[in-house]
Coordinates of C-alpha atoms in Angstrom, one line a residue:
Chain A
M183 CA 0.0 0.0 0.0
L184 CA 1.4 3.4 -1.0
P185 CA 1.0 6.0 1.7
D186 CA -1.3 8.8 0.7
P187 CA 1.2 11.3 -0.7
E188 CA -1.1 14.2 0.3
Q189 CA -0.8 13.1 3.9
S190 CA 2.8 12.1 4.0
P191 CA 4.8 14.8 5.9
L192 CA 8.2 15.8 4.6
F193 CA 9.9 16.0 7.9
A194 CA 8.4 13.0 9.7
N195 CA 10.8 12.8 12.4
D196 CA 10.8 10.2 15.1
D197 CA 14.3 10.7 16.2
P198 CA 15.4 14.3 16.0
D199 CA 18.9 13.6 17.0
S200 CA 19.6 11.1 14.2
C201 CA 18.4 13.2 11.4
L202 CA 21.1 15.6 10.3
V203 CA 21.4 16.0 6.6
R204 CA 23.6 18.3 4.7
T205 CA 21.9 20.8 2.5
E206 CA 24.6 20.0 -0.1
A207 CA 23.3 16.5 -0.1
F208 CA 20.8 18.1 -2.4
E209 CA 22.9 19.1 -5.4
G210 CA 20.0 21.2 -6.6
P211 CA 16.3 21.4 -7.1
L212 CA 16.2 18.2 -9.3
D213 CA 17.9 16.3 -6.5
L214 CA 15.5 17.5 -3.9
L215 CA 12.5 16.7 -6.1
L216 CA 13.8 13.2 -6.7
H217 CA 14.2 12.8 -3.0
L218 CA 10.7 13.8 -2.4
I219 CA 9.4 11.5 -5.1
K220 CA 11.3 8.5 -3.6
K221 CA 10.3 9.4 -0.1
N222 CA 6.6 9.6 -0.9
E223 CA 6.9 6.5 -3.0
V224 CA 5.0 8.0 -5.8
D225 CA 5.1 7.2 -9.5
I226 CA 7.5 9.5 -11.3
Y227 CA 5.2 9.4 -14.3
N228 CA 2.3 10.5 -12.3
I229 CA 3.6 13.0 -9.8
P230 CA 1.1 14.3 -7.3
I231 CA 2.1 17.8 -8.1
A232 CA 0.2 19.6 -5.4
A233 CA 1.7 17.5 -2.6
I234 CA 5.2 17.5 -4.0
S235 CA 5.2 21.2 -4.5
R236 CA 4.0 21.8 -1.0
Q237 CA 6.7 19.7 0.4
Y238 CA 9.2 21.4 -1.8
L239 CA 8.2 24.8 -0.6
D240 CA 8.3 23.6 3.0
Y241 CA 11.8 22.6 2.5
L242 CA 12.7 26.1 1.1
D243 CA 11.0 27.6 4.1
L244 CA 13.0 25.5 6.4
M245 CA 16.2 26.6 4.7
R246 CA 15.2 30.2 5.2
E247 CA 14.3 29.7 8.8
L248 CA 17.7 28.4 9.3
N249 CA 19.1 31.5 7.6
L250 CA 20.5 29.5 4.8
D251 CA 20.8 31.0 1.4
V252 CA 18.3 29.4 -0.9
A253 CA 20.1 29.3 -4.3
G254 CA 18.3 30.9 -7.2
E255 CA 17.9 27.5 -8.9
F256 CA 15.6 26.3 -6.1
L257 CA 13.4 29.3 -6.5
V258 CA 13.2 28.9 -10.3
M259 CA 12.0 25.3 -9.8
A260 CA 9.5 26.5 -7.2
S261 CA 7.9 28.7 -9.7
T262 CA 7.9 26.0 -12.3
L263 CA 6.1 23.7 -9.9
I264 CA 3.5 26.3 -9.1
Q265 CA 3.0 26.9 -12.8
I266 CA 2.5 23.2 -13.4
K267 CA 0.1 23.0 -10.5
S268 CA -2.1 25.7 -11.9
Q269 CA -2.0 24.1 -15.3
M270 CA -3.1 20.9 -13.8
L271 CA -6.2 22.6 -12.5
L272 CA -7.3 23.5 -16.0
P273 CA -9.0 20.9 -18.1
L274 CA -6.4 19.2 -20.2
T275 CA -5.9 20.8 -23.6
P276 CA -6.0 18.4 -26.5
D277 CA -2.7 18.4 -28.4
P278 CA -3.4 19.9 -31.8
E279 CA -0.3 18.3 -33.3
S280 CA -1.5 14.8 -32.5
E281 CA -4.1 12.9 -34.5
E282 CA -4.8 10.6 -31.7
D283 CA -6.8 11.6 -28.8
Q284 CA -3.8 12.7 -26.8
T285 CA -3.3 15.5 -24.4
L286 CA -0.2 17.4 -23.2
D287 CA 0.6 16.7 -19.6
P288 CA 2.0 19.9 -18.1
R289 CA 4.3 17.6 -16.1
A290 CA 5.9 16.0 -19.1
E291 CA 8.9 18.2 -19.4
L292 CA 9.7 18.1 -15.7
V293 CA 9.4 14.3 -15.7
R294 CA 11.7 14.0 -18.6
R295 CA 14.2 16.2 -16.8
L296 CA 14.0 14.2 -13.7
L297 CA 14.4 10.9 -15.4
E298 CA 17.4 12.2 -17.3
Y299 CA 18.9 13.7 -14.1
E300 CA 18.3 10.4 -12.3
R301 CA 20.1 8.6 -15.1
Y302 CA 23.2 10.8 -14.8
R303 CA 23.2 10.4 -11.1
E304 CA 23.2 6.7 -11.6
A305 CA 26.1 7.2 -14.0
S306 CA 27.9 9.1 -11.4
T307 CA 27.6 6.3 -8.8
L308 CA 28.8 3.9 -11.5
L309 CA 31.9 6.1 -12.0
A310 CA 32.5 6.3 -8.3
S311 CA 32.4 2.5 -8.0
R312 CA 35.1 2.0 -10.6
E313 CA 38.7 1.2 -9.7
I314 CA 39.9 4.8 -9.4
L315 CA 43.5 5.6 -10.0
D316 CA 45.3 6.8 -6.9
R317 CA 42.4 5.6 -4.7
D318 CA 42.1 1.9 -5.5
V319 CA 44.8 1.2 -8.0
F320 CA 48.2 2.8 -8.4
A321 CA 50.5 3.3 -11.3
R322 CA 54.0 4.7 -11.7
K323 CA 53.4 8.3 -12.5
F324 CA 57.0 9.5 -12.3
I325 CA 59.9 9.6 -14.6
P326 CA 62.2 6.8 -13.5
A327 CA 65.9 7.3 -13.1
E328 CA 66.8 5.3 -16.2
L329 CA 64.7 7.7 -18.3
D330 CA 65.6 10.9 -16.6
T331 CA 69.1 10.8 -18.1
A332 CA 68.1 10.1 -21.6
A333 CA 68.4 12.9 -24.1
P334 CA 65.4 15.2 -24.4
D335 CA 63.5 15.3 -27.6
D336 CA 62.4 17.9 -30.1
A337 CA 58.8 16.7 -30.5
L338 CA 56.1 19.2 -30.0
P339 CA 55.0 19.2 -26.4
E340 CA 51.4 18.4 -25.4
I341 CA 49.5 21.3 -23.9
D342 CA 45.9 21.6 -23.1
L343 CA 44.1 24.7 -24.3
F344 CA 42.8 25.4 -20.9
E345 CA 46.4 25.4 -19.6
L346 CA 47.2 28.1 -22.0
V347 CA 44.4 30.4 -20.9
D348 CA 45.0 29.7 -17.3
A349 CA 48.6 30.6 -17.7
F350 CA 47.6 33.9 -19.2
R351 CA 45.2 34.4 -16.4
R352 CA 47.9 33.9 -13.9
I353 CA 50.3 36.2 -15.7
L354 CA 47.7 39.0 -15.7
A355 CA 47.0 38.4 -12.1
K356 CA 50.6 39.1 -11.1
A357 CA 51.5 41.5 -13.9
P358 CA 51.7 45.3 -13.3
K359 CA 48.2 46.8 -13.2
D360 CA 48.6 49.3 -16.0
S361 CA 49.1 46.6 -18.5
F362 CA 45.7 45.2 -17.9
H363 CA 43.2 45.3 -20.6
E364 CA 40.4 43.0 -21.3
V365 CA 41.1 40.4 -23.9
G366 CA 37.8 39.8 -25.5
S367 CA 36.9 37.7 -28.5
E368 CA 37.0 40.9 -30.6
N369 CA 40.6 41.5 -29.7
I370 CA 41.5 38.0 -30.7
S371 CA 39.9 38.2 -34.1
I372 CA 41.9 41.4 -34.7
A373 CA 45.0 39.5 -33.9
D374 CA 43.7 36.9 -36.3
R375 CA 43.2 39.4 -39.0
I376 CA 46.7 40.9 -38.4
A377 CA 48.2 37.5 -39.0
D378 CA 46.2 37.0 -42.1
I379 CA 46.9 40.4 -43.6
L380 CA 50.7 40.0 -42.9
A381 CA 50.7 36.6 -44.5
Y382 CA 48.8 38.0 -47.5
L383 CA 51.3 40.9 -47.8
E384 CA 54.2 38.5 -47.6
E385 CA 53.1 37.1 -51.0
K386 CA 52.0 40.3 -52.6
E387 CA 53.9 43.3 -51.2
T388 CA 51.3 45.8 -52.4
V389 CA 47.6 45.2 -52.4
D390 CA 44.5 47.1 -52.8
F391 CA 43.0 48.2 -49.5
E392 CA 39.7 46.7 -50.4
E393 CA 41.3 43.3 -51.2
L394 CA 41.9 43.0 -47.5
F395 CA 38.2 42.9 -46.8
I396 CA 37.4 40.1 -49.2
G397 CA 36.2 37.2 -47.3
T398 CA 33.1 36.8 -45.1
N399 CA 31.3 40.0 -45.2
T400 CA 30.1 39.9 -41.7
R401 CA 30.2 43.1 -39.7
E402 CA 32.5 41.5 -37.2
F403 CA 34.9 40.5 -39.9
I404 CA 35.0 44.0 -41.5
V405 CA 35.4 45.7 -38.1
A406 CA 38.2 43.3 -37.1
S407 CA 39.9 43.7 -40.5
F408 CA 39.7 47.5 -40.2
L409 CA 41.1 47.6 -36.7
A410 CA 43.8 45.2 -37.8
V411 CA 44.8 47.6 -40.5
L412 CA 44.9 50.5 -38.1
E413 CA 46.9 48.5 -35.6
L414 CA 49.4 47.5 -38.3
C415 CA 49.7 51.2 -39.3
K416 CA 50.3 52.1 -35.7
L417 CA 53.0 49.5 -35.5
R418 CA 54.3 50.9 -38.9
M419 CA 54.3 47.4 -40.3
I420 CA 52.2 48.5 -43.3
R421 CA 51.9 51.8 -45.1
L422 CA 48.7 53.1 -46.7
T423 CA 48.9 55.3 -49.8
Q424 CA 46.1 57.0 -51.6
F425 CA 46.7 58.5 -55.0
E426 CA 43.9 61.0 -55.3
N427 CA 40.9 61.9 -53.2
Y428 CA 38.5 59.0 -53.0
G429 CA 40.9 57.0 -55.2
R430 CA 42.2 53.5 -54.5
I431 CA 44.1 53.0 -51.3
L432 CA 47.2 50.8 -51.6
V433 CA 48.6 48.8 -48.8
N434 CA 52.4 48.1 -48.6
S435 CA 54.2 45.9 -46.3
T436 CA 57.1 47.7 -44.6
V437 CA 58.2 44.6 -42.8
I438 CA 61.9 44.3 -43.0
K439 CA 62.6 40.9 -44.5
D440 CA 65.0 39.3 -42.1
A441 CA 66.1 35.8 -41.6
A442 CA 65.3 35.0 -38.0
Chain B
M230 CA 70.8 -8.1 -28.5
A231 CA 69.7 -11.6 -29.3
D232 CA 69.7 -12.7 -25.7
V233 CA 66.7 -10.7 -24.6
S234 CA 63.1 -11.6 -25.5
L235 CA 60.5 -9.3 -26.8
K236 CA 58.5 -10.0 -23.6
Q237 CA 61.4 -8.6 -21.5
I238 CA 61.7 -5.6 -23.7
I239 CA 58.0 -4.8 -23.6
E240 CA 57.8 -5.4 -19.8
S241 CA 60.6 -2.9 -19.2
V242 CA 59.3 -0.3 -21.6
L243 CA 55.8 -0.5 -20.1
F244 CA 57.3 -0.5 -16.6
V245 CA 59.2 2.8 -17.0
S246 CA 56.5 4.6 -18.9
D247 CA 54.6 7.1 -16.8
S248 CA 51.5 6.9 -19.1
P249 CA 49.7 4.0 -20.8
L250 CA 51.3 3.0 -24.2
S251 CA 49.1 2.1 -27.1
L252 CA 49.8 -0.8 -29.4
D253 CA 50.6 1.7 -32.1
R254 CA 53.0 3.5 -29.9
L255 CA 54.8 0.2 -29.0
C256 CA 55.0 -0.8 -32.6
S257 CA 56.6 2.5 -33.6
I258 CA 59.1 2.3 -30.7
L259 CA 59.9 -1.4 -31.4
E260 CA 59.8 -1.1 -35.2
E261 CA 62.0 -4.2 -35.7
F262 CA 59.2 -6.4 -34.4
E263 CA 55.9 -7.4 -36.0
R264 CA 52.7 -6.0 -34.6
E265 CA 51.4 -9.6 -34.1
E266 CA 54.6 -10.5 -32.1
I267 CA 54.1 -7.5 -29.9
R268 CA 50.5 -8.2 -29.3
A269 CA 51.3 -11.8 -28.4
A270 CA 54.0 -10.7 -26.0
I271 CA 51.6 -8.3 -24.3
D272 CA 49.1 -11.1 -23.9
A273 CA 51.8 -13.3 -22.4
I274 CA 52.8 -10.6 -19.9
T275 CA 49.1 -10.1 -19.0
A276 CA 48.7 -13.9 -18.4
D277 CA 51.9 -14.1 -16.3
C278 CA 50.7 -11.4 -14.0
T279 CA 47.5 -13.2 -13.4
S280 CA 48.8 -16.6 -13.0
N281 CA 52.0 -15.9 -11.1
Q282 CA 50.6 -14.3 -8.0
R283 CA 52.0 -10.9 -8.9
G284 CA 51.4 -7.6 -7.1
I285 CA 50.8 -5.8 -10.4
E286 CA 48.6 -6.4 -13.4
L287 CA 48.8 -5.2 -17.0
I288 CA 45.6 -3.5 -18.1
L289 CA 44.3 -1.7 -21.1
V290 CA 43.3 1.9 -20.1
A291 CA 42.8 5.0 -22.2
G292 CA 43.7 3.1 -25.3
G293 CA 47.0 2.0 -23.9
Y294 CA 48.7 -0.7 -21.8
Q295 CA 49.8 0.1 -18.3
F296 CA 51.0 -1.8 -15.2
R297 CA 48.9 -1.1 -12.2
S298 CA 48.8 -2.4 -8.7
R299 CA 46.2 -5.0 -8.0
P300 CA 43.0 -3.4 -6.5
E301 CA 43.0 -5.7 -3.5
L302 CA 46.4 -4.3 -2.5
G303 CA 45.3 -0.7 -2.4
D304 CA 45.3 -0.7 1.4
Y305 CA 49.0 -1.4 1.7
I306 CA 49.9 1.2 -1.0
R307 CA 47.8 3.9 0.7
R308 CA 50.0 3.3 3.8
L309 CA 53.0 4.2 1.7
K310 CA 51.4 7.1 0.0
R311 CA 50.0 8.7 3.1
A312 CA 48.5 11.4 0.8
K313 CA 44.7 11.5 0.9
P314 CA 43.4 9.2 -1.8
A315 CA 41.7 10.9 -4.7
R316 CA 38.1 11.8 -3.7
F317 CA 35.3 13.1 -5.8
S318 CA 32.3 15.0 -4.6
P319 CA 28.9 14.0 -5.7
S320 CA 28.6 17.2 -7.7
S321 CA 31.9 16.7 -9.6
L322 CA 30.9 13.0 -10.3
E323 CA 27.6 14.2 -11.6
T324 CA 29.1 16.8 -13.8
L325 CA 31.8 14.3 -15.1
A326 CA 29.1 11.8 -15.9
I327 CA 27.1 14.3 -17.9
I328 CA 30.2 15.4 -19.8
A329 CA 31.4 11.8 -20.3
Y330 CA 28.1 10.6 -21.7
R331 CA 27.1 13.7 -23.7
Q332 CA 30.3 15.1 -24.9
P333 CA 30.8 17.6 -26.6
V334 CA 28.6 19.5 -24.2
T335 CA 28.2 23.2 -23.2
R336 CA 28.0 24.6 -19.8
A337 CA 24.4 25.6 -20.4
E338 CA 23.5 22.1 -21.2
I339 CA 25.3 20.7 -18.1
E340 CA 23.5 23.3 -16.0
Y341 CA 20.1 22.5 -17.5
L342 CA 20.7 18.8 -16.8
R343 CA 21.9 19.3 -13.3
G344 CA 19.6 22.1 -12.4
V345 CA 22.4 24.1 -10.8
D346 CA 25.3 26.5 -11.6
S347 CA 28.3 24.4 -12.5
G348 CA 31.0 26.9 -13.3
G349 CA 33.1 26.3 -10.2
I350 CA 33.0 22.5 -10.7
L351 CA 33.9 22.9 -14.4
K352 CA 36.9 25.0 -13.4
S353 CA 38.1 22.5 -10.9
L354 CA 37.6 19.6 -13.3
L355 CA 39.6 21.5 -15.9
D356 CA 42.3 22.1 -13.2
K357 CA 42.4 18.4 -12.6
K358 CA 42.7 17.8 -16.3
L359 CA 39.7 15.4 -16.2
I360 CA 37.9 17.5 -18.8
R361 CA 39.1 19.8 -21.5
I362 CA 37.8 22.6 -23.7
I363 CA 37.3 21.1 -27.1
G364 CA 36.4 24.3 -28.9
K365 CA 33.4 26.5 -29.3
K366 CA 29.9 25.6 -30.4
D367 CA 28.8 27.2 -33.6
I368 CA 25.7 28.7 -32.2
P369 CA 25.0 32.3 -31.2
G370 CA 27.2 33.3 -28.2
K371 CA 29.8 30.7 -29.3
P372 CA 29.8 28.9 -25.9
L373 CA 32.8 26.7 -25.0
I374 CA 32.2 23.0 -25.4
Y375 CA 33.7 20.4 -23.1
G376 CA 34.8 16.8 -23.3
T377 CA 36.7 14.3 -21.2
T378 CA 40.4 13.7 -21.4
K379 CA 42.8 10.8 -21.4
E380 CA 43.4 11.5 -17.8
F381 CA 39.6 10.9 -17.2
M382 CA 39.9 7.5 -18.7
E383 CA 43.1 6.7 -16.8
T384 CA 41.5 7.9 -13.5
F385 CA 38.4 5.8 -13.9
S386 CA 40.3 2.8 -15.4
L387 CA 38.4 3.0 -18.7
K388 CA 39.7 1.2 -21.8
D389 CA 38.0 3.8 -24.0
L390 CA 34.9 5.9 -24.0
A391 CA 32.9 3.1 -25.5
S392 CA 33.5 1.1 -22.4
L393 CA 31.7 3.6 -20.1
P394 CA 29.2 1.6 -18.2
T395 CA 25.9 1.5 -20.1
L396 CA 23.0 3.3 -18.5
R397 CA 19.6 2.1 -18.1
E398 CA 17.7 3.5 -21.0
I399 CA 15.1 6.1 -20.3
E400 CA 11.8 4.8 -21.2
E401 CA 9.9 7.0 -23.5
L402 CA 7.4 9.1 -21.7
A403 CA 4.1 7.3 -22.0
D404 CA 1.6 9.2 -24.1
S405 CA 3.9 12.2 -24.3
G406 CA 3.4 12.2 -28.1
D407 CA 6.8 13.6 -28.9
D408 CA 9.6 11.1 -29.2
T409 CA 12.5 13.5 -29.5
D410 CA 15.9 12.1 -29.0
Q411 CA 17.1 12.6 -25.5
V412 CA 20.1 14.2 -27.1
L413 CA 18.0 17.3 -27.7
L414 CA 17.7 19.7 -24.9
P415 CA 15.1 22.5 -24.9
L416 CA 17.9 24.9 -24.5
D417 CA 17.5 27.4 -27.2
G418 CA 17.5 30.8 -25.7
V419 CA 18.5 29.5 -22.3
E420 CA 22.1 30.6 -22.8
Chain C
M291 CA 43.0 -10.0 3.3
A292 CA 44.3 -13.4 3.7
D293 CA 44.3 -14.2 0.0
V294 CA 47.2 -12.0 -0.9
S295 CA 50.7 -13.0 -0.3
L296 CA 53.4 -10.8 1.3
K297 CA 55.3 -11.1 -1.9
Q298 CA 52.5 -9.6 -3.9
I299 CA 52.1 -6.8 -1.3
I300 CA 55.8 -5.9 -1.5
E301 CA 55.9 -6.1 -5.2
S302 CA 53.1 -3.6 -5.5
V303 CA 54.4 -1.3 -2.9
L304 CA 57.9 -1.2 -4.5
F305 CA 56.3 -0.8 -7.9
V306 CA 54.5 2.4 -7.1
S307 CA 57.1 4.0 -4.9
D308 CA 59.0 6.8 -6.6
S309 CA 62.1 6.3 -4.5
P310 CA 63.9 3.2 -3.2
L311 CA 62.4 1.8 0.0
S312 CA 64.7 0.5 2.8
L313 CA 64.0 -2.6 4.7
D314 CA 63.2 -0.4 7.7
R315 CA 60.7 1.6 5.8
L316 CA 59.1 -1.6 4.5
C317 CA 58.9 -3.0 8.0
S318 CA 57.2 0.1 9.3
I319 CA 54.7 0.2 6.5
L320 CA 53.9 -3.5 6.8
E321 CA 54.0 -3.7 10.6
E322 CA 51.9 -6.8 10.8
F323 CA 54.7 -8.8 9.2
E324 CA 58.0 -9.9 10.7
R325 CA 61.2 -8.4 9.4
E326 CA 62.5 -11.8 8.4
E327 CA 59.4 -12.6 6.4
I328 CA 59.8 -9.3 4.6
R329 CA 63.4 -10.0 3.9
A330 CA 62.6 -13.4 2.6
A331 CA 59.8 -12.1 0.3
I332 CA 62.3 -9.5 -1.1
D333 CA 64.8 -12.3 -1.8
A334 CA 62.1 -14.3 -3.5
I335 CA 61.1 -11.4 -5.7
T336 CA 64.7 -10.8 -6.6
A337 CA 65.1 -14.4 -7.6
D338 CA 61.9 -14.4 -9.6
C339 CA 63.0 -11.5 -11.6
T340 CA 66.3 -13.2 -12.5
S341 CA 65.0 -16.6 -13.3
N342 CA 61.8 -15.8 -15.1
Q343 CA 63.3 -13.8 -17.9
R344 CA 61.8 -10.6 -16.7
G345 CA 62.3 -7.1 -18.1
I346 CA 62.9 -5.6 -14.7
E347 CA 65.1 -6.5 -11.7
L348 CA 65.0 -5.6 -8.0
I349 CA 68.1 -4.0 -6.9
L350 CA 69.4 -2.4 -3.7
V351 CA 70.2 1.2 -4.4
A352 CA 71.0 4.0 -2.0
G353 CA 70.1 1.8 0.9
G354 CA 66.7 0.9 -0.5
Y355 CA 65.0 -1.6 -2.8
Q356 CA 63.8 -0.5 -6.2
F357 CA 62.7 -2.1 -9.4
R358 CA 64.7 -1.0 -12.4
S359 CA 64.6 -2.0 -16.0
R360 CA 67.4 -4.4 -16.9
P361 CA 70.5 -2.5 -18.1
E362 CA 70.8 -4.4 -21.3
L363 CA 67.3 -3.1 -22.3
G364 CA 68.4 0.5 -21.9
D365 CA 68.4 1.0 -25.7
Y366 CA 64.8 0.3 -26.0
I367 CA 63.9 2.5 -23.1
R368 CA 65.7 5.4 -24.5
R369 CA 63.6 5.1 -27.6
L370 CA 60.6 5.6 -25.4
K371 CA 61.9 8.8 -24.1
R372 CA 62.8 10.0 -27.6
A373 CA 59.3 9.3 -28.8
K374 CA 57.6 11.0 -25.9
P375 CA 56.4 14.5 -26.2
A376 CA 58.0 16.7 -23.6
R377 CA 55.8 18.5 -21.1
F378 CA 55.7 22.2 -21.4
S379 CA 57.5 24.1 -18.7
P380 CA 55.4 26.7 -16.9
S381 CA 57.6 29.4 -18.2
S382 CA 57.2 28.4 -21.8
L383 CA 53.5 28.0 -21.3
E384 CA 53.3 31.5 -19.8
T385 CA 55.2 33.0 -22.7
L386 CA 53.2 31.2 -25.3
A387 CA 50.0 32.3 -23.6
I388 CA 51.1 36.0 -23.7
I389 CA 52.0 35.7 -27.4
A390 CA 48.7 33.9 -28.2
Y391 CA 46.6 36.5 -26.4
R392 CA 48.5 39.6 -27.0
Q393 CA 49.9 39.2 -30.5
P394 CA 51.5 41.1 -32.2
V395 CA 53.8 41.5 -29.2
T396 CA 57.5 42.4 -28.7
R397 CA 60.0 40.7 -26.4
A398 CA 60.1 43.7 -24.2
E399 CA 56.3 43.5 -23.7
I400 CA 56.5 39.8 -22.9
E401 CA 59.3 40.4 -20.4
Y402 CA 57.4 43.3 -18.8
L403 CA 54.4 41.0 -18.2
R404 CA 56.5 38.1 -17.0
G405 CA 59.0 40.1 -15.1
V406 CA 61.9 38.0 -16.3
D407 CA 64.1 37.6 -19.2
S408 CA 62.4 35.4 -21.9
G409 CA 65.0 35.3 -24.7
G410 CA 65.8 31.6 -24.3
I411 CA 62.1 30.6 -24.2
L412 CA 61.3 32.7 -27.3
K413 CA 64.1 30.9 -29.1
S414 CA 62.8 27.5 -28.1
L415 CA 59.2 28.4 -29.1
L416 CA 60.5 29.6 -32.4
D417 CA 62.4 26.3 -32.8
K418 CA 59.2 24.4 -32.1
K419 CA 57.5 26.6 -34.7
L420 CA 54.7 27.5 -32.2
I421 CA 55.5 31.2 -32.7
R422 CA 57.0 33.2 -35.5
I423 CA 58.5 36.6 -36.1
I424 CA 55.9 38.7 -37.8
G425 CA 58.1 41.7 -38.4
K426 CA 59.9 44.6 -36.8
K427 CA 58.3 47.4 -34.9
D428 CA 59.2 50.7 -36.3
I429 CA 60.3 52.3 -33.1
P430 CA 63.9 52.9 -31.9
G431 CA 65.7 49.7 -31.7
K432 CA 63.3 48.1 -34.2
P433 CA 62.3 45.2 -31.9
L434 CA 61.0 42.0 -33.4
I435 CA 57.3 41.4 -33.1
Y436 CA 56.0 37.9 -32.4
G437 CA 52.8 36.1 -33.2
T438 CA 51.6 32.5 -33.2
T439 CA 51.8 30.1 -36.2
K440 CA 49.7 27.7 -38.1
E441 CA 51.4 24.9 -36.2
F442 CA 50.2 26.5 -33.0
M443 CA 46.6 26.4 -34.3
E444 CA 47.0 22.8 -35.4
T445 CA 48.5 21.8 -32.0
F446 CA 45.4 23.1 -30.3
S447 CA 43.0 22.1 -33.1
L448 CA 41.9 25.7 -33.4
K449 CA 39.9 26.8 -36.3
D450 CA 41.1 30.3 -36.0
L451 CA 42.4 32.6 -33.2
A452 CA 38.8 33.6 -32.4
S453 CA 38.2 30.1 -31.1
L454 CA 40.8 30.6 -28.4
P455 CA 38.8 30.6 -25.1
T456 CA 38.7 34.1 -23.8
L457 CA 40.0 35.1 -20.5
R458 CA 36.6 36.2 -19.5
E459 CA 35.1 32.8 -20.2
I460 CA 37.6 31.2 -17.8
E461 CA 37.1 34.0 -15.2
E462 CA 33.4 33.3 -15.3
L463 CA 33.9 29.7 -14.5
A464 CA 36.3 30.5 -11.6
D465 CA 33.9 33.1 -10.2
S466 CA 30.8 31.0 -10.0
G467 CA 29.8 29.2 -6.9
D468 CA 32.7 27.1 -5.8
D469 CA 32.0 24.1 -3.5
T470 CA 30.8 26.2 -0.6
D471 CA 31.0 24.9 2.9
Q472 CA 28.4 22.4 3.6
V473 CA 25.9 23.3 6.2
L474 CA 24.1 20.8 8.5
L475 CA 20.4 20.9 8.4
P476 CA 17.9 18.8 10.3
L477 CA 16.0 16.6 8.0
D478 CA 14.7 13.1 8.0
G479 CA 17.4 10.5 7.6
V480 CA 18.5 10.7 4.1
E481 CA 21.1 8.1 3.4

């Protein structure tokens, strides 16, 4: 016999001393909802929304009473629950997309999310139960003496992209303050364009200004190209010449060819 | 060097390597041997470890071969290491599971699935090299996409990604009418 | 754990240790065993390695026991090292990061940011073709200007420089809710 979910209290508490639980045991609203569904022993496909939302809100109240921060995500879910609850009070709307006599259950999306979440939670326990390196099994993760003395190689090292950004982040954190400026994606595409333009000029020496803008005609691309040209002028790596008013503008490379 | 066997060579090479070595890698290092000979020697070493009551075993992990201590000896090794054994919080395991099974995946997708902000956890998984930035997704906002690393497979003793434990399939929602792949998330505009 | 032998235990402990372990140390780690038993197990392992055509041997070095590859296999082991991609040093990584994100950039600018001489590192990054000299800046001294190369993009599988993750994207991860302290809350007995 399933207990009547409408009657089942959330905090049924026979032994108040033995019932400490960490709020973090609920990783988020989905976790809390799953807990309530299990606790009430209700069918996940047929959640008694009124009872579950009441218990959910009780829990949030309890957190507030204890002066705990209720994370925004919990509040978003609370409003979702209330919305579903009010939709459930309306007569079910027939699904116009469906030929069959089907109706849209307002709970459907939430149920799908819960099931998927439950699936990943299950996956996480499977991961935790594996033989974890440095917990259950151990390998030699050091360069042994016999390799240490061998000659180093010239192969390209392996780096992770994140390591690169993180290195830059650390540099900026300790670099003199006045050198700080935001590196946004725009800045990077300018650098990109600078590299392209210089490569282009390496082959052609002199080109038509407009030639530099051939490519994708997105606004972003044009702006980046233009700023790249300005930056290169500033660095005096290119020179712009115009023969007459409103005439063609020619771009020259001034880069001193030099064997590095 | 006629007096050493291929088995000895492979054992010593695998022994000193600090990361798993794939069959391809072994073949390119030991180019004077045939792939089949190398494979046979690996099998022989694997069998030796099992039958001769050894303290280590040869396993296939992250696409390569690596000697590892036998799991039942973990207790003794932890005494030597003293350092706290690697531990994972439920939230990092959850996040890792989502990335492992759904990669490439964006932060927004992870957060939709978990229902909570996951930036801090992503950062710490990146720091631990368990996940990596694969690139940017070609949708408005160009969010970063994440995937798991070789270290992830090494850490969880996975031969390859295909050998992730299979999950109970989600039953299609009864009467829900739409049978969208679970791969699709109603995320457009959530960014 | 009656089903594992002392020999297995000692093999696995010696295997994972990154430095030689003395008999004293082994005795203190494996306190439930007698010194004589441990010594006998070590001798047995040593003998096994010699008689069973193994690729490694157990030797006494610097007062402790350590597995080493057999000296006559050194040739093969050195091939492993040659074939292995080197790790990037933190200073090269820093320098490369500055060039990637700040290009076009001069050596003086790099050194200003890093606070140390970076000539040697620039040279080695140039050798590895990860960076290149784009040109000279037309200011007194005509310093060289550096930028990244096509090889750099290939190394990181980047479509273009715009696909480099931005600093802001990483900062956002780092800033969002880290694993905050866990608070105890009275609730009914969950797990």
